[in-house]
């Protein structure tokens, strides 16, 4: 029994005395479920946190219990998610640079992307420190580091989610000049900014002193914290409700467009892709209902961490989808117009063209943002570039 803390040895002696095993019968002790349960309960009541973890490590090593490390899916999600989100944002920005100009919504999504990159880096460090292992297999110093990183990851997570929603609302303001729609969008935007700032500050100052957040696990430091589960639930519930509101905002306006139902469904589906993000938010919320930061956290962080990563990446991708569609529409239109120009020039003499026969859109390029066709909105401010056209998202040719 060398290496077993004295408090745990006392618990073991008491538990064995009331069982059919003896201290020398390790196989009997290890496979007596009632005895090991009594031993763990006694350790929680009489040992320090660190001694209890030493006891659990001793029990697993001595009894040769199977050790399961859950660290395969987490890095795969990080790598796949950050690559896909980066591609989506790059195409969005490229499409905007080709078709019109960058706006505030683009700047905000770049900020959200920066927070997603930071979250991804933290996630990879998690794996190196021991995320996915039972906490009694992780060195004490690394446990503190994991909690420290988790503190920053939670702050970055709520910031990224709020920024993504703000970017979407700013995009809607660039798309729709209707005053009633814009008034409603501004109200939702103001609420989202206040909610994002509030939950950011609540997570940042959830513990007093702040350092108690990453030291509270060992039971050796003094401090107090807001119940972490309450913060998770409050954020999740408002987050889901905002998703529903933001998804619903443009749909009624889009349905009234002068388009075929097939195109209406296609465009509405593109805006409603955020429903997938909402489903992920709900799954993260259900995962958080049973989450306890102090109950084997290095193992339990994995589940809620995966849902958080998926939500962050999918949110960025879904908000970038209109810009991605714009990029492909612009590049496709330009390729088509070049082919048409080449075919026309090869089949007819340029001297036979009438003055009005030249491409109305200027040298075979796609229509400029100032040209408005059926199914779009017009505004007196369009020439100043305040609005972008819905054609920049999808082609409305009938």
Tab-separated table of N, CA and C in Angstrom, residues 10-141:
chain	number	residue	atom	x	y	z
A	10	UNK	N	-6.679	4.800	5.825
A	10	UNK	CA	-7.630	4.666	6.923
A	10	UNK	C	-9.015	4.301	6.384
A	11	UNK	N	-9.430	4.942	5.304
A	11	UNK	CA	-10.723	4.627	4.683
A	11	UNK	C	-10.742	3.181	4.195
A	12	UNK	N	-9.621	2.748	3.603
A	12	UNK	CA	-9.540	1.388	3.096
A	12	UNK	C	-9.642	0.372	4.226
A	13	UNK	N	-8.979	0.665	5.345
A	13	UNK	CA	-9.020	-0.231	6.503
A	13	UNK	C	-10.443	-0.385	7.023
A	14	UNK	N	-11.148	0.724	7.126
A	14	UNK	CA	-12.520	0.696	7.617
A	14	UNK	C	-13.442	-0.049	6.644
A	15	UNK	N	-13.238	0.184	5.333
A	15	UNK	CA	-14.094	-0.469	4.339
A	15	UNK	C	-13.850	-1.974	4.296
A	16	UNK	N	-12.583	-2.360	4.389
A	16	UNK	CA	-12.242	-3.790	4.348
A	16	UNK	C	-12.798	-4.520	5.568
A	17	UNK	N	-12.783	-3.832	6.713
A	17	UNK	CA	-13.264	-4.446	7.953
A	17	UNK	C	-14.722	-4.868	7.855
A	18	UNK	N	-15.479	-4.176	7.044
A	18	UNK	CA	-16.908	-4.498	6.922
A	18	UNK	C	-17.204	-5.319	5.667
A	19	UNK	N	-16.143	-5.865	5.062
A	19	UNK	CA	-16.328	-6.651	3.850
A	19	UNK	C	-15.748	-8.055	4.042
A	20	UNK	N	-15.820	-8.848	2.999
A	20	UNK	CA	-15.282	-10.213	3.055
A	20	UNK	C	-13.832	-10.280	2.588
A	21	UNK	N	-13.244	-9.108	2.277
A	21	UNK	CA	-11.856	-9.056	1.802
A	21	UNK	C	-10.911	-8.733	2.952
A	22	UNK	N	-9.629	-8.935	2.705
A	22	UNK	CA	-8.586	-8.525	3.641
A	22	UNK	C	-7.664	-7.543	2.929
A	23	UNK	N	-6.838	-6.833	3.689
A	23	UNK	CA	-5.941	-5.843	3.104
A	23	UNK	C	-4.943	-6.461	2.139
A	24	UNK	N	-4.686	-7.751	2.283
A	24	UNK	CA	-3.696	-8.412	1.430
A	24	UNK	C	-4.313	-8.987	0.154
A	25	UNK	N	-5.632	-8.994	0.080
A	25	UNK	CA	-6.321	-9.552	-1.082
A	25	UNK	C	-6.691	-8.428	-2.059
A	26	UNK	N	-5.704	-8.010	-2.831
A	26	UNK	CA	-5.916	-6.886	-3.739
A	26	UNK	C	-6.966	-7.203	-4.798
A	27	UNK	N	-6.943	-8.433	-5.289
A	27	UNK	CA	-7.909	-8.792	-6.326
A	27	UNK	C	-9.329	-8.718	-5.794
A	28	UNK	N	-9.522	-9.135	-4.555
A	28	UNK	CA	-10.845	-9.066	-3.929
A	28	UNK	C	-11.272	-7.613	-3.746
A	29	UNK	N	-10.326	-6.761	-3.298
A	29	UNK	CA	-10.634	-5.340	-3.078
A	29	UNK	C	-10.988	-4.662	-4.400
A	30	UNK	N	-10.188	-4.941	-5.421
A	30	UNK	CA	-10.373	-4.257	-6.707
A	30	UNK	C	-11.687	-4.613	-7.388
A	31	UNK	N	-12.183	-5.816	-7.164
A	31	UNK	CA	-13.380	-6.261	-7.869
A	31	UNK	C	-14.620	-6.292	-6.977
A	32	UNK	N	-14.508	-5.690	-5.792
A	32	UNK	CA	-15.663	-5.557	-4.908
A	32	UNK	C	-16.244	-4.158	-5.110
A	33	UNK	N	-17.294	-4.075	-5.915
A	33	UNK	CA	-17.857	-2.772	-6.290
A	33	UNK	C	-18.334	-1.988	-5.078
A	34	UNK	N	-18.972	-2.674	-4.104
A	34	UNK	CA	-19.473	-1.996	-2.913
A	34	UNK	C	-18.319	-1.427	-2.095
A	35	UNK	N	-17.251	-2.177	-1.971
A	35	UNK	CA	-16.097	-1.728	-1.186
A	35	UNK	C	-15.439	-0.511	-1.838
A	36	UNK	N	-15.221	-0.558	-3.134
A	36	UNK	CA	-14.578	0.573	-3.811
A	36	UNK	C	-15.456	1.824	-3.767
A	37	UNK	N	-16.767	1.628	-3.820
A	37	UNK	CA	-17.679	2.777	-3.701
A	37	UNK	C	-17.567	3.400	-2.306
A	38	UNK	N	-17.522	2.562	-1.260
A	38	UNK	CA	-17.349	3.064	0.109
A	38	UNK	C	-16.015	3.776	0.260
A	39	UNK	N	-14.992	3.224	-0.370
A	39	UNK	CA	-13.669	3.833	-0.300
A	39	UNK	C	-13.661	5.224	-0.934
A	40	UNK	N	-14.288	5.364	-2.077
A	40	UNK	CA	-14.334	6.656	-2.758
A	40	UNK	C	-15.160	7.665	-1.962
A	41	UNK	N	-16.277	7.217	-1.402
A	41	UNK	CA	-17.118	8.114	-0.599
A	41	UNK	C	-16.374	8.595	0.640
A	42	UNK	N	-15.679	7.682	1.299
A	42	UNK	CA	-14.906	8.044	2.481
A	42	UNK	C	-13.789	9.012	2.128
A	43	UNK	N	-13.152	8.787	0.973
A	43	UNK	CA	-12.068	9.671	0.547
A	43	UNK	C	-12.554	11.080	0.288
A	44	UNK	N	-13.718	11.209	-0.338
A	44	UNK	CA	-14.283	12.531	-0.598
A	44	UNK	C	-14.579	13.288	0.691
A	45	UNK	N	-14.942	12.552	1.729
A	45	UNK	CA	-15.315	13.180	3.000
A	45	UNK	C	-14.122	13.494	3.886
A	46	UNK	N	-13.047	12.710	3.786
A	46	UNK	CA	-11.954	12.826	4.752
A	46	UNK	C	-10.609	13.240	4.163
A	47	UNK	N	-10.451	13.160	2.864
A	47	UNK	CA	-9.175	13.501	2.238
A	47	UNK	C	-9.257	14.861	1.539
A	48	UNK	N	-8.099	15.469	1.337
A	48	UNK	CA	-8.043	16.678	0.523
A	48	UNK	C	-8.283	16.283	-0.934
A	49	UNK	N	-8.539	17.283	-1.762
A	49	UNK	CA	-8.783	17.005	-3.185
A	49	UNK	C	-7.579	16.311	-3.803
A	50	UNK	N	-6.402	16.811	-3.520
A	50	UNK	CA	-5.198	16.228	-4.123
A	50	UNK	C	-4.945	14.818	-3.603
A	51	UNK	N	-5.163	14.586	-2.306
A	51	UNK	CA	-4.986	13.228	-1.764
A	51	UNK	C	-6.010	12.274	-2.362
A	52	UNK	N	-7.204	12.768	-2.576
A	52	UNK	CA	-8.233	11.923	-3.180
A	52	UNK	C	-7.865	11.549	-4.612
A	53	UNK	N	-7.274	12.498	-5.345
A	53	UNK	CA	-6.835	12.206	-6.707
A	53	UNK	C	-5.665	11.219	-6.700
A	54	UNK	N	-4.756	11.372	-5.732
A	54	UNK	CA	-3.651	10.413	-5.597
A	54	UNK	C	-4.192	9.011	-5.308
A	55	UNK	N	-5.235	8.953	-4.485
A	55	UNK	CA	-5.839	7.663	-4.141
A	55	UNK	C	-6.472	7.009	-5.364
A	56	UNK	N	-7.173	7.806	-6.174
A	56	UNK	CA	-7.792	7.266	-7.377
A	56	UNK	C	-6.732	6.777	-8.362
A	57	UNK	N	-5.653	7.531	-8.478
A	57	UNK	CA	-4.565	7.104	-9.375
A	57	UNK	C	-3.965	5.777	-8.869
A	58	UNK	N	-3.775	5.685	-7.552
A	58	UNK	CA	-3.236	4.458	-6.947
A	58	UNK	C	-4.177	3.275	-7.195
A	59	UNK	N	-5.482	3.507	-7.047
A	59	UNK	CA	-6.466	2.452	-7.247
A	59	UNK	C	-6.452	1.946	-8.686
A	60	UNK	N	-6.399	2.879	-9.645
A	60	UNK	CA	-6.386	2.485	-11.056
A	60	UNK	C	-5.097	1.757	-11.421
A	61	UNK	N	-3.963	2.249	-10.902
A	61	UNK	CA	-2.684	1.612	-11.222
A	61	UNK	C	-2.569	0.230	-10.583
A	62	UNK	N	-3.002	0.126	-9.320
A	62	UNK	CA	-2.879	-1.138	-8.589
A	62	UNK	C	-3.835	-2.195	-9.120
A	63	UNK	N	-5.042	-1.790	-9.385
A	63	UNK	CA	-6.066	-2.744	-9.837
A	63	UNK	C	-6.055	-2.945	-11.348
A	64	UNK	N	-5.232	-2.148	-12.027
A	64	UNK	CA	-5.119	-2.267	-13.485
A	64	UNK	C	-6.474	-2.085	-14.165
A	65	UNK	N	-7.218	-1.075	-13.690
A	65	UNK	CA	-8.495	-0.759	-14.321
A	65	UNK	C	-8.250	-0.241	-15.743
A	66	UNK	N	-9.165	-0.488	-16.668
A	66	UNK	CA	-8.997	0.037	-18.039
A	66	UNK	C	-9.035	1.564	-18.048
A	67	UNK	N	-8.140	2.138	-18.807
A	67	UNK	CA	-8.041	3.601	-18.906
A	67	UNK	C	-8.507	4.019	-20.299
A	68	UNK	N	-9.504	4.881	-20.351
A	68	UNK	CA	-10.042	5.385	-21.618
A	68	UNK	C	-9.687	6.855	-21.762
A	69	UNK	N	-9.019	7.195	-22.836
A	69	UNK	CA	-8.641	8.585	-23.120
A	69	UNK	C	-9.471	9.081	-24.300
A	70	UNK	N	-10.268	10.104	-24.071
A	70	UNK	CA	-11.185	10.635	-25.091
A	70	UNK	C	-10.573	11.884	-25.733
A	71	UNK	N	-9.591	11.695	-26.614
A	71	UNK	CA	-8.918	12.847	-27.220
A	71	UNK	C	-8.726	12.700	-28.723
A	72	UNK	N	-9.574	11.917	-29.385
A	72	UNK	CA	-9.457	11.723	-30.824
A	72	UNK	C	-10.343	12.681	-31.613
A	73	UNK	N	-11.598	12.819	-31.194
A	73	UNK	CA	-12.561	13.636	-31.944
A	73	UNK	C	-12.249	15.123	-31.812
A	74	UNK	N	-11.830	15.541	-30.615
A	74	UNK	CA	-11.628	16.964	-30.328
A	74	UNK	C	-10.670	17.624	-31.324
A	75	UNK	N	-9.455	17.108	-31.524
A	75	UNK	CA	-8.554	17.759	-32.486
A	75	UNK	C	-9.050	17.677	-33.924
A	76	UNK	N	-9.757	16.591	-34.259
A	76	UNK	CA	-10.294	16.471	-35.616
A	76	UNK	C	-11.320	17.568	-35.887
A	77	UNK	N	-12.170	17.833	-34.910
A	77	UNK	CA	-13.165	18.904	-35.041
A	77	UNK	C	-12.467	20.249	-35.207
A	78	UNK	N	-11.412	20.478	-34.441
A	78	UNK	CA	-10.687	21.749	-34.515
A	78	UNK	C	-10.103	21.956	-35.907
A	79	UNK	N	-9.403	20.957	-36.408
A	79	UNK	CA	-8.734	21.107	-37.699
A	79	UNK	C	-9.745	21.279	-38.831
A	80	UNK	N	-10.751	20.398	-38.874
A	80	UNK	CA	-11.757	20.496	-39.934
A	80	UNK	C	-12.541	21.805	-39.826
A	81	UNK	N	-12.928	22.170	-38.610
A	81	UNK	CA	-13.748	23.364	-38.415
A	81	UNK	C	-13.027	24.647	-38.779
A	82	UNK	N	-11.781	24.781	-38.332
A	82	UNK	CA	-11.071	26.037	-38.585
A	82	UNK	C	-10.741	26.175	-40.066
A	83	UNK	N	-10.467	25.050	-40.749
A	83	UNK	CA	-10.194	25.108	-42.190
A	83	UNK	C	-11.447	25.538	-42.952
A	84	UNK	N	-12.590	24.900	-42.658
A	84	UNK	CA	-13.831	25.230	-43.361
A	84	UNK	C	-14.282	26.660	-43.069
A	85	UNK	N	-14.175	27.080	-41.815
A	85	UNK	CA	-14.569	28.447	-41.464
A	85	UNK	C	-13.660	29.470	-42.148
A	86	UNK	N	-12.362	29.180	-42.212
A	86	UNK	CA	-11.415	30.094	-42.866
A	86	UNK	C	-11.715	30.212	-44.355
A	87	UNK	N	-12.012	29.078	-44.995
A	87	UNK	CA	-12.355	29.100	-46.418
A	87	UNK	C	-13.624	29.918	-46.653
A	88	UNK	N	-14.628	29.712	-45.799
A	88	UNK	CA	-15.891	30.437	-45.960
A	88	UNK	C	-15.692	31.943	-45.823
A	89	UNK	N	-14.937	32.363	-44.824
A	89	UNK	CA	-14.704	33.793	-44.614
A	89	UNK	C	-13.870	34.370	-45.752
A	90	UNK	N	-12.880	33.626	-46.228
A	90	UNK	CA	-12.048	34.096	-47.338
A	90	UNK	C	-12.878	34.294	-48.598
A	91	UNK	N	-13.747	33.337	-48.913
A	91	UNK	CA	-14.607	33.472	-50.089
A	91	UNK	C	-15.591	34.621	-49.915
A	92	UNK	N	-16.093	34.780	-48.706
A	92	UNK	CA	-17.023	35.900	-48.445
A	92	UNK	C	-16.342	37.237	-48.716
A	93	UNK	N	-15.161	37.422	-48.166
A	93	UNK	CA	-14.442	38.680	-48.347
A	93	UNK	C	-14.062	38.872	-49.812
A	94	UNK	N	-13.650	37.797	-50.476
A	94	UNK	CA	-13.290	37.886	-51.895
A	94	UNK	C	-14.497	38.293	-52.737
A	95	UNK	N	-15.643	37.665	-52.451
A	95	UNK	CA	-16.852	38.017	-53.183
A	95	UNK	C	-17.250	39.464	-52.976
A	96	UNK	N	-17.085	39.944	-51.768
A	96	UNK	CA	-17.430	41.340	-51.486
A	96	UNK	C	-16.487	42.300	-52.192
A	97	UNK	N	-15.194	41.969	-52.225
A	97	UNK	CA	-14.223	42.827	-52.901
A	97	UNK	C	-14.471	42.867	-54.405
A	98	UNK	N	-14.926	41.737	-54.967
A	98	UNK	CA	-15.215	41.689	-56.398
A	98	UNK	C	-16.480	42.479	-56.721
A	99	UNK	N	-17.515	42.300	-55.902
A	99	UNK	CA	-18.827	42.829	-56.249
A	99	UNK	C	-19.132	44.224	-55.770
A	100	UNK	N	-18.661	44.591	-54.593
A	100	UNK	CA	-18.988	45.919	-54.088
A	100	UNK	C	-17.834	46.449	-53.262
A	101	UNK	N	-17.988	46.445	-51.962
A	101	UNK	CA	-16.902	46.867	-51.081
A	101	UNK	C	-17.145	46.279	-49.704
A	102	UNK	N	-16.083	46.242	-48.919
A	102	UNK	CA	-16.204	45.697	-47.571
A	102	UNK	C	-17.083	46.594	-46.721
A	103	UNK	N	-17.806	45.959	-45.799
A	103	UNK	CA	-18.663	46.711	-44.897
A	103	UNK	C	-18.358	46.386	-43.458
A	104	UNK	N	-19.096	47.004	-42.555
A	104	UNK	CA	-18.902	46.766	-41.130
A	104	UNK	C	-19.194	45.310	-40.775
A	105	UNK	N	-20.157	44.703	-41.484
A	105	UNK	CA	-20.467	43.294	-41.222
A	105	UNK	C	-19.273	42.394	-41.518
A	106	UNK	N	-18.484	42.756	-42.530
A	106	UNK	CA	-17.289	41.973	-42.856
A	106	UNK	C	-16.215	42.132	-41.784
A	107	UNK	N	-16.060	43.358	-41.290
A	107	UNK	CA	-15.072	43.587	-40.232
A	107	UNK	C	-15.423	42.799	-38.977
A	108	UNK	N	-16.715	42.736	-38.655
A	108	UNK	CA	-17.148	42.021	-37.447
A	108	UNK	C	-16.937	40.518	-37.608
A	109	UNK	N	-17.205	39.977	-38.792
A	109	UNK	CA	-16.998	38.530	-38.971
A	109	UNK	C	-15.516	38.190	-38.929
A	110	UNK	N	-14.661	39.107	-39.340
A	110	UNK	CA	-13.219	38.876	-39.222
A	110	UNK	C	-12.796	38.834	-37.752
A	111	UNK	N	-13.426	39.678	-36.926
A	111	UNK	CA	-13.158	39.627	-35.490
A	111	UNK	C	-13.617	38.292	-34.903
A	112	UNK	N	-14.789	37.847	-35.341
A	112	UNK	CA	-15.296	36.552	-34.875
A	112	UNK	C	-14.364	35.432	-35.310
A	113	UNK	N	-13.847	35.531	-36.522
A	113	UNK	CA	-12.909	34.516	-37.013
A	113	UNK	C	-11.633	34.519	-36.183
A	114	UNK	N	-11.176	35.692	-35.774
A	114	UNK	CA	-9.972	35.783	-34.938
A	114	UNK	C	-10.194	35.089	-33.595
A	115	UNK	N	-11.381	35.272	-33.012
A	115	UNK	CA	-11.668	34.594	-31.740
A	115	UNK	C	-11.762	33.081	-31.946
A	116	UNK	N	-12.290	32.651	-33.107
A	116	UNK	CA	-12.369	31.217	-33.391
A	116	UNK	C	-10.973	30.606	-33.517
A	117	UNK	N	-10.060	31.341	-34.118
A	117	UNK	CA	-8.681	30.861	-34.225
A	117	UNK	C	-8.058	30.726	-32.843
A	118	UNK	N	-8.306	31.726	-31.986
A	118	UNK	CA	-7.773	31.661	-30.615
A	118	UNK	C	-8.351	30.467	-29.860
A	119	UNK	N	-9.644	30.228	-30.020
A	119	UNK	CA	-10.289	29.069	-29.376
A	119	UNK	C	-9.654	27.769	-29.867
A	120	UNK	N	-9.367	27.704	-31.156
A	120	UNK	CA	-8.767	26.498	-31.733
A	120	UNK	C	-7.375	26.246	-31.171
A	121	UNK	N	-6.589	27.303	-31.027
A	121	UNK	CA	-5.244	27.162	-30.463
A	121	UNK	C	-5.323	26.653	-29.032
A	122	UNK	N	-6.259	27.222	-28.260
A	122	UNK	CA	-6.445	26.765	-26.878
A	122	UNK	C	-6.841	25.292	-26.857
A	123	UNK	N	-7.713	24.901	-27.788
A	123	UNK	CA	-8.146	23.506	-27.846
A	123	UNK	C	-6.999	22.546	-28.090
A	124	UNK	N	-6.069	22.928	-28.954
A	124	UNK	CA	-4.911	22.075	-29.227
A	124	UNK	C	-3.984	21.994	-28.020
A	125	UNK	N	-3.878	23.092	-27.285
A	125	UNK	CA	-3.066	23.067	-26.059
A	125	UNK	C	-3.723	22.170	-25.009
A	126	UNK	N	-5.059	22.209	-24.964
A	126	UNK	CA	-5.803	21.313	-24.062
A	126	UNK	C	-5.341	19.863	-24.213
A	127	UNK	N	-5.271	19.422	-25.456
A	127	UNK	CA	-4.918	18.028	-25.723
A	127	UNK	C	-3.539	17.704	-25.155
A	128	UNK	N	-2.595	18.611	-25.343
A	128	UNK	CA	-1.232	18.382	-24.846
A	128	UNK	C	-1.196	18.313	-23.328
A	129	UNK	N	-2.074	19.084	-22.669
A	129	UNK	CA	-2.075	19.112	-21.205
A	129	UNK	C	-2.810	17.922	-20.583
A	130	UNK	N	-3.632	17.247	-21.370
A	130	UNK	CA	-4.300	16.066	-20.819
A	130	UNK	C	-5.801	16.056	-20.931
A	131	UNK	N	-6.369	16.913	-21.780
A	131	UNK	CA	-7.819	16.888	-21.970
A	131	UNK	C	-8.236	15.526	-22.508
A	132	UNK	N	-9.297	14.985	-21.954
A	132	UNK	CA	-9.773	13.676	-22.356
A	132	UNK	C	-9.352	12.565	-21.416
A	133	UNK	N	-8.406	12.875	-20.515
A	133	UNK	CA	-7.983	11.901	-19.510
A	133	UNK	C	-8.782	12.113	-18.224
A	134	UNK	N	-8.915	11.082	-17.425
A	134	UNK	CA	-9.479	11.265	-16.085
A	134	UNK	C	-8.546	12.174	-15.300
A	135	UNK	N	-9.125	13.025	-14.462
A	135	UNK	CA	-8.352	14.068	-13.812
A	135	UNK	C	-7.241	13.519	-12.920
A	136	UNK	N	-7.397	12.305	-12.374
A	136	UNK	CA	-6.358	11.758	-11.498
A	136	UNK	C	-5.122	11.302	-12.262
A	137	UNK	N	-5.196	11.299	-13.594
A	137	UNK	CA	-4.018	10.978	-14.396
A	137	UNK	C	-3.288	12.241	-14.872
A	138	UNK	N	-3.836	13.403	-14.567
A	138	UNK	CA	-3.264	14.672	-15.032
A	138	UNK	C	-2.473	15.316	-13.897
A	139	UNK	N	-1.229	15.746	-14.148
A	139	UNK	CA	-0.453	16.442	-13.109
A	139	UNK	C	-1.201	17.654	-12.583
A	140	UNK	N	-1.019	17.931	-11.303
A	140	UNK	CA	-1.764	19.023	-10.669
A	140	UNK	C	-1.534	20.368	-11.371
A	141	UNK	N	-0.291	20.641	-11.751
A	141	UNK	CA	0.003	21.912	-12.421
A	141	UNK	C	-0.754	22.020	-13.745
